[in-house]
Coordinates of C-alpha atoms in Angstrom, one line a residue:
Chain A
M199 CA 29.2 79.2 26.3
T200 CA 25.6 79.6 25.6
S201 CA 26.0 78.9 21.9
L202 CA 28.1 75.9 22.7
T203 CA 25.4 74.7 25.1
I204 CA 22.8 75.2 22.4
I205 CA 24.9 73.4 19.8
G206 CA 25.5 70.6 22.3
L207 CA 21.8 70.3 23.0
K208 CA 21.0 70.2 19.4
M209 CA 23.5 67.5 18.8
K210 CA 22.1 65.5 21.7
K211 CA 18.7 65.8 20.2
E212 CA 19.7 64.6 16.8
L213 CA 21.7 61.8 18.4
L214 CA 18.8 60.7 20.4
L215 CA 16.6 60.8 17.3
A216 CA 19.1 58.8 15.3
I217 CA 19.3 56.2 18.1
F218 CA 15.6 55.9 18.2
M219 CA 15.2 55.6 14.5
G220 CA 17.9 53.0 14.4
L221 CA 16.2 51.0 17.0
A222 CA 12.8 51.2 15.2
L223 CA 14.4 50.2 11.9
G224 CA 16.1 47.3 13.6
L225 CA 12.8 46.1 15.2
V226 CA 11.0 46.3 11.8
I227 CA 13.7 44.3 10.1
V228 CA 13.7 41.6 12.8
F229 CA 9.9 41.4 12.7
G230 CA 10.0 41.1 8.9
F231 CA 12.4 38.2 9.1
Y232 CA 10.3 36.5 11.8
R233 CA 7.2 36.7 9.7
T234 CA 8.9 35.4 6.7
K235 CA 10.3 32.5 8.6
I236 CA 6.8 31.5 9.9
M237 CA 5.2 31.8 6.4
L238 CA 7.9 29.6 4.8
T239 CA 7.8 26.9 7.4
P240 CA 5.5 24.1 6.0
K241 CA 2.4 23.7 8.2
N242 CA 1.6 20.0 8.7
Q243 CA -2.1 20.5 9.0
T244 CA -2.7 21.9 5.5
T245 CA -0.8 19.0 3.8
N246 CA -2.1 16.2 5.8
T247 CA -4.7 14.5 3.6
E248 CA -4.9 11.3 5.5
V249 CA -8.3 10.6 6.9
S250 CA -7.9 10.1 10.6
P251 CA -9.7 6.9 11.6
T252 CA -13.0 7.3 13.3
P253 CA -12.5 6.6 16.9
E254 CA -13.9 3.3 17.8
A255 CA -17.3 4.0 19.3
S256 CA -18.9 1.8 21.8
S257 CA -21.6 -0.2 20.2
D258 CA -24.0 1.1 22.7
L259 CA -23.6 4.6 21.4
I260 CA -23.4 5.1 17.6
S261 CA -24.8 3.1 14.8
N262 CA -22.7 3.2 11.6
L263 CA -25.3 1.2 9.7
V264 CA -26.6 3.1 6.7
I265 CA -28.9 1.8 4.0
H266 CA -28.2 3.3 0.6
S267 CA -30.7 1.2 -1.4
P268 CA -33.6 0.8 -1.7
L269 CA -35.3 3.9 -0.5
D270 CA -37.6 3.5 2.5
E271 CA -41.3 3.7 1.6
S272 CA -40.6 3.4 -2.1
I273 CA -42.7 1.8 -4.7
Q274 CA -41.3 -0.3 -7.5
E275 CA -42.7 -2.2 -10.5
S276 CA -40.0 -4.8 -10.5
A277 CA -39.5 -7.8 -8.1
D278 CA -35.7 -7.4 -8.2
V279 CA -34.2 -5.4 -5.5
T280 CA -30.6 -4.7 -4.4
I281 CA -30.2 -4.0 -0.7
A282 CA -26.9 -2.1 -0.2
G283 CA -25.4 -0.1 2.5
T284 CA -22.4 0.5 4.7
T285 CA -21.5 -0.4 8.3
N286 CA -18.3 -1.1 10.2
E287 CA -15.8 -3.2 8.3
N288 CA -16.1 -7.0 8.4
E289 CA -19.3 -7.0 10.5
F290 CA -21.9 -9.7 9.9
I291 CA -25.0 -8.5 8.0
V292 CA -28.3 -10.3 8.3
I293 CA -31.0 -9.2 5.9
L294 CA -34.6 -10.3 6.3
V295 CA -37.0 -9.8 3.4
G296 CA -40.3 -11.1 4.3
D297 CA -39.7 -14.8 5.1
Q298 CA -36.3 -14.9 3.4
D299 CA -33.1 -14.4 5.3
F300 CA -29.6 -13.6 3.9
V301 CA -26.2 -13.5 5.6
T302 CA -23.3 -11.6 4.3
T303 CA -20.2 -9.8 5.6
A304 CA -19.3 -6.1 5.1
D305 CA -16.0 -5.7 3.2
D306 CA -12.9 -3.9 4.4
S307 CA -14.6 -0.6 3.5
G308 CA -17.8 -1.5 5.4
N309 CA -19.8 -2.0 2.2
F310 CA -22.3 -4.7 1.7
S311 CA -24.8 -5.6 -1.0
I312 CA -27.3 -8.5 -1.7
S313 CA -29.9 -9.1 -4.4
A314 CA -33.4 -10.4 -3.4
K315 CA -36.8 -10.9 -4.9
L316 CA -39.8 -8.9 -3.5
E317 CA -43.2 -10.3 -3.0
V318 CA -46.2 -8.5 -4.6
G319 CA -47.5 -6.0 -2.2
S320 CA -45.7 -4.8 0.9
N321 CA -42.2 -5.9 1.8
V322 CA -40.7 -5.1 5.2
I323 CA -36.9 -5.3 4.9
Q324 CA -34.8 -5.6 8.1
V325 CA -31.1 -5.1 7.9
K326 CA -29.1 -6.1 11.0
S327 CA -25.5 -5.4 11.6
I328 CA -23.7 -7.5 14.2
N329 CA -20.4 -6.6 15.7
E330 CA -17.8 -9.0 17.3
D331 CA -19.4 -8.3 20.7
G332 CA -22.7 -9.6 19.5
K333 CA -24.4 -6.2 19.5
V334 CA -27.1 -5.9 16.9
I335 CA -28.1 -2.7 15.2
T336 CA -31.3 -3.0 13.1
K337 CA -32.7 -0.7 10.4
E338 CA -36.1 -1.3 8.9
L339 CA -37.5 -0.1 5.6
T340 CA -40.7 -0.8 3.6
V341 CA -40.8 -1.3 -0.1
I342 CA -44.0 -1.8 -2.1
Y343 CA -43.9 -4.0 -5.2
T344 CA -46.8 -3.5 -7.5
T345 CA -47.5 -5.1 -10.9
K346 CA -50.0 -2.5 -11.7
P347 CA -48.6 0.9 -12.6
L348 CA -49.5 3.5 -10.0
L349 CA -49.7 6.5 -12.3
G350 CA -51.4 6.8 -15.6
D351 CA -53.2 3.5 -15.5
S352 CA -54.7 3.8 -12.1
N353 CA -58.3 3.4 -13.5
D354 CA -57.5 0.2 -15.4
A355 CA -60.2 -2.3 -14.4
S356 CA -58.1 -5.4 -15.0
P357 CA -57.4 -7.3 -11.8
S358 CA -54.0 -7.7 -10.4
A359 CA -52.6 -9.7 -7.5
D360 CA -51.5 -6.8 -5.5
T361 CA -52.4 -8.2 -2.2
K362 CA -51.4 -11.5 -0.7
D363 CA -54.5 -13.4 0.0
E364 CA -53.8 -15.2 3.2
Chain B
M266 CA 15.4 68.7 10.1
N267 CA 14.9 68.1 6.4
K268 CA 17.4 65.3 6.8
T269 CA 15.5 63.9 9.7
K270 CA 12.3 63.9 7.8
K271 CA 13.9 62.2 4.9
L272 CA 15.3 59.6 7.2
L273 CA 11.9 59.0 8.8
A274 CA 10.2 58.7 5.4
L275 CA 12.8 56.2 4.2
T276 CA 12.4 54.1 7.3
C277 CA 8.6 54.0 6.9
L278 CA 9.0 53.0 3.2
F279 CA 11.4 50.3 4.1
A280 CA 9.1 48.9 6.8
L281 CA 6.2 48.9 4.4
N282 CA 8.2 47.1 1.8
L283 CA 9.1 44.4 4.2
S284 CA 5.5 43.7 5.2
L285 CA 4.4 43.4 1.6
A286 CA 7.2 41.0 0.8
T287 CA 6.1 38.9 3.8
G288 CA 2.5 38.8 2.5
V289 CA 3.6 37.6 -0.9
H290 CA 5.7 34.8 0.6
A291 CA 2.7 33.8 2.6
Q292 CA 0.6 33.2 -0.5
E293 CA 3.3 31.2 -2.3
A294 CA 3.9 28.9 0.6
T295 CA 0.5 27.0 0.5
S296 CA 0.7 25.3 -3.0
S297 CA 2.1 21.8 -3.0
P298 CA 2.0 19.2 -5.8
Q299 CA 2.0 16.4 -3.2
T300 CA -1.2 17.8 -1.7
T301 CA -2.9 17.8 -5.0
Q302 CA -1.8 14.3 -5.7
N303 CA -3.0 13.1 -2.4
L304 CA -6.4 14.8 -2.8
K305 CA -6.8 13.2 -6.2
A306 CA -6.1 9.8 -4.9
R307 CA -8.6 10.3 -2.1
I308 CA -11.3 11.5 -4.4
E309 CA -10.9 8.5 -6.6
R310 CA -11.0 6.1 -3.7
I311 CA -14.2 7.7 -2.4
V312 CA -15.9 7.6 -5.8
E313 CA -15.1 3.9 -6.0
E314 CA -16.5 3.2 -2.5
K315 CA -19.7 5.2 -3.1
K316 CA -20.6 3.6 -6.4
D317 CA -23.3 1.4 -4.9
Q318 CA -24.8 4.3 -3.0
I319 CA -24.9 6.5 -6.1
T320 CA -26.5 3.7 -8.1
G321 CA -29.1 3.3 -5.4
I322 CA -29.9 7.0 -5.5
I323 CA -30.2 7.1 -9.3
N324 CA -32.5 4.1 -9.2
N325 CA -34.7 5.9 -6.8
L326 CA -34.9 9.2 -8.6
D327 CA -38.5 8.7 -9.1
S328 CA -39.0 9.7 -5.5
T329 CA -42.5 11.3 -5.9
K330 CA -44.1 7.9 -5.5
Q331 CA -44.3 6.7 -1.9
G332 CA -45.8 3.7 -0.2
F333 CA -46.2 2.5 3.4
I334 CA -48.1 0.1 5.5
G335 CA -50.1 0.8 8.6
Q336 CA -53.1 -0.1 10.8
V337 CA -56.3 1.8 10.8
I338 CA -57.0 3.6 14.1
R339 CA -59.7 6.0 13.1
I340 CA -62.2 6.5 10.3
S341 CA -64.1 9.7 9.5
E342 CA -66.4 10.7 6.7
E343 CA -63.6 11.8 4.4
A344 CA -60.4 10.5 5.9
V345 CA -58.8 7.5 7.6
T346 CA -56.1 7.7 10.2
V347 CA -53.4 5.1 9.9
K348 CA -50.7 4.3 12.4
T349 CA -47.3 3.3 10.8
N350 CA -44.1 2.3 12.5
K351 CA -42.9 5.9 12.1
A352 CA -45.9 8.1 12.6
T353 CA -49.7 8.5 12.5
R354 CA -51.0 9.7 9.2
I355 CA -54.3 11.1 8.2
L356 CA -55.2 10.1 4.6
P357 CA -57.9 12.0 2.7
I358 CA -60.1 9.5 0.9
T359 CA -61.6 11.0 -2.2
S360 CA -63.5 9.4 -5.1
D361 CA -60.1 9.3 -7.0
V362 CA -58.6 6.9 -4.4
E363 CA -58.8 3.3 -5.4
L364 CA -59.7 1.1 -2.4
L365 CA -59.1 -2.6 -3.0
K366 CA -59.4 -5.8 -1.0
G367 CA -57.8 -8.4 -3.2
T368 CA -59.3 -7.4 -6.5
T369 CA -62.6 -6.2 -5.1
K370 CA -63.2 -2.5 -5.0
M371 CA -64.3 -1.1 -1.6
K372 CA -65.7 2.2 -0.3
L373 CA -64.5 4.1 2.7
A374 CA -67.6 2.9 4.7
D375 CA -66.3 -0.7 4.2
L376 CA -63.1 0.0 6.1
A377 CA -62.9 -1.0 9.8
V378 CA -60.6 -0.1 12.6
D379 CA -57.6 -2.5 12.9
N380 CA -57.6 -3.2 9.2
W381 CA -54.1 -3.2 7.7
L382 CA -53.5 -1.0 4.7
V383 CA -50.8 -0.9 2.0
V384 CA -51.0 2.7 0.9
M385 CA -49.6 3.9 -2.4
G386 CA -49.5 7.5 -3.6
V387 CA -47.5 10.5 -4.6
V388 CA -45.9 13.4 -2.8
E389 CA -47.1 16.7 -4.2
D390 CA -46.1 20.0 -2.7
D391 CA -44.8 18.3 0.4
S392 CA -48.0 16.5 1.1
F393 CA -48.9 12.9 0.4
K394 CA -51.8 12.1 -1.9
P395 CA -53.0 8.5 -1.8
I396 CA -53.9 6.9 -5.1
R397 CA -54.4 3.2 -4.3
I398 CA -55.0 1.5 -1.0
L399 CA -54.9 -2.3 -0.5
V400 CA -56.9 -3.5 2.5
S401 CA -56.3 -6.6 4.6
T402 CA -57.9 -7.9 7.7
D403 CA -54.8 -9.9 8.6
D404 CA -51.6 -8.5 10.0
I405 CA -49.3 -7.9 7.0
R406 CA -46.2 -7.3 9.0
P407 CA -43.5 -10.0 8.9
R408 CA -42.8 -12.3 11.8
S409 CA -40.5 -11.3 14.5
Y410 CA -36.9 -12.5 14.2
L411 CA -34.1 -13.0 16.6
T412 CA -30.5 -12.7 15.4
T413 CA -27.7 -13.6 17.8
L414 CA -24.0 -14.3 17.8
G415 CA -22.8 -16.7 20.5
T416 CA -21.5 -20.0 21.7
I417 CA -23.3 -23.3 21.3
S418 CA -23.4 -24.6 24.8
E419 CA -25.8 -27.6 24.4
S420 CA -27.4 -29.5 21.6
D421 CA -29.8 -32.4 21.1
K422 CA -31.8 -33.8 18.2
T423 CA -34.1 -30.8 17.8
T424 CA -32.6 -27.9 19.7
F425 CA -29.5 -25.9 20.2
T426 CA -28.7 -23.7 23.2
I427 CA -26.7 -20.6 22.5
I428 CA -25.1 -18.2 25.0
P429 CA -25.0 -14.8 23.2
R430 CA -21.9 -12.7 23.4
D431 CA -23.8 -9.7 24.5
N432 CA -26.0 -11.4 27.1
P433 CA -25.2 -14.2 29.5
E434 CA -28.8 -15.5 29.3
A435 CA -28.9 -18.7 27.2
I436 CA -31.4 -19.0 24.3
E437 CA -32.8 -22.2 23.1
V438 CA -33.7 -22.5 19.5
T439 CA -35.6 -25.3 17.8
T440 CA -34.5 -26.7 14.4
N441 CA -36.7 -28.3 11.7
T442 CA -36.3 -29.6 8.2
K443 CA -36.1 -26.1 6.9
T444 CA -33.2 -25.0 9.0
V445 CA -30.1 -24.2 7.0
Y446 CA -26.7 -25.1 8.5
E447 CA -23.6 -23.5 7.0
D448 CA -20.0 -22.8 7.8
L449 CA -18.1 -19.5 7.9
K450 CA -17.8 -19.5 4.1
G451 CA -21.5 -20.0 3.6
E452 CA -21.0 -23.6 2.5
E453 CA -23.8 -25.9 3.5
I454 CA -22.9 -28.4 6.2
K455 CA -24.7 -31.2 8.1
R456 CA -26.4 -30.7 11.4
T457 CA -24.0 -33.3 12.9
D458 CA -21.0 -31.1 12.0
I459 CA -22.1 -28.6 14.6
E460 CA -20.5 -29.2 18.0
T461 CA -20.8 -27.6 21.4
D462 CA -18.4 -24.7 22.1
M463 CA -18.5 -23.6 18.5
Q464 CA -19.3 -20.0 17.8
A465 CA -22.3 -19.4 15.6
L466 CA -24.6 -16.8 14.1
V467 CA -28.2 -17.9 14.6
I468 CA -31.3 -16.5 12.9
A469 CA -34.6 -17.6 14.4
Y470 CA -38.2 -16.4 14.3
D471 CA -40.6 -16.3 17.2
D472 CA -43.5 -18.8 16.9
E473 CA -45.8 -18.6 19.9
G474 CA -42.9 -18.5 22.4
D475 CA -40.7 -21.0 20.6
K476 CA -37.7 -19.8 18.6
I477 CA -37.5 -21.6 15.3
A478 CA -34.1 -21.5 13.7
T479 CA -34.0 -20.7 10.0
R480 CA -30.3 -20.5 9.7
I481 CA -27.3 -21.4 11.8
R482 CA -23.9 -20.3 10.6
V483 CA -20.9 -21.6 12.5
L484 CA -17.9 -19.3 12.5
T485 CA -15.5 -21.9 11.4
V486 CA -14.7 -23.6 8.1
I487 CA -15.7 -27.2 8.0
A488 CA -14.2 -29.5 5.3
Q489 CA -16.8 -31.6 3.6
D490 CA -16.3 -35.3 2.8
E491 CA -16.1 -35.9 -0.9
N492 CA -18.6 -38.8 -1.1

């Protein structure tokens, strides 16, 4: 009886072990399938290359007006200047260069560009972007136009009309 | 027991194999020709849009030169303090600095508070070094401008009254022989083509309280008579 009991106990032990290992193996397999399924499912975020549109900001809050050219506080030795920048699409742009005024409209990408002539000396350029609500955003920059080179010939005694005699 | 151990070892190996396989699948899943195509198109579009910006930057590569305008607020033995629209700057005036009023050379002692200066120099080691300073006793800033978008509510021979879209307070602007009138396309029109209730973009400067219109652009296309 005792040996039978012992055998019986041993068999129970092995049985229990086999059941446990079977369960563990089953769980591992199921987990493996689950992970594989997740990895193979295409994730929308990684393939979405569309640029989500910038939320329309209240004109009181954010200015999208950026001036790319010319550089503020720059010096140039040519009277020709291109004033270019970006703002919201289709907005009116008013550009004031000294006593000259120019009106243009930003294109569908918000880009604008005009050509103007600088006066000798200082030129304060104001760029105003006006939205459909009439809100005006202004950016100002200064460009100096000199006919006398700043570097190298700064000791040249020849006169030049670098100031506006008013 | 040996059998049990073998079974356990096999189970562990199998589980390890599965996790590795999962990892490999994970790496392969991210590549997509469509994504590459979309990215390429996007890059080309951005390059096209930024052309002007890049050109501007290239033209201004000579960024060591710097110039600004300001008003003198203080003069000391070796320096002058200038107030610009951005900041107050102290400029060291050495014998190398060229001070000019018109074409006449000046000395530091000739400067006065409230003089307007056009300062030109270079930036070296993050500090500004003036090279040439043009002096003026008159204000060299441009006149103040008003820009507004609104409805023309009234008009007579010399004035227009506009109600801005962003402000219910009406603005009266005066016109003169230099005022430019144009339609939405920028085509020049006659003053008489402008009627009340039209939407218009108005640019005017301030002249001792009066607003003098330099440009009035109506937001409509006006057909011109072919005479």
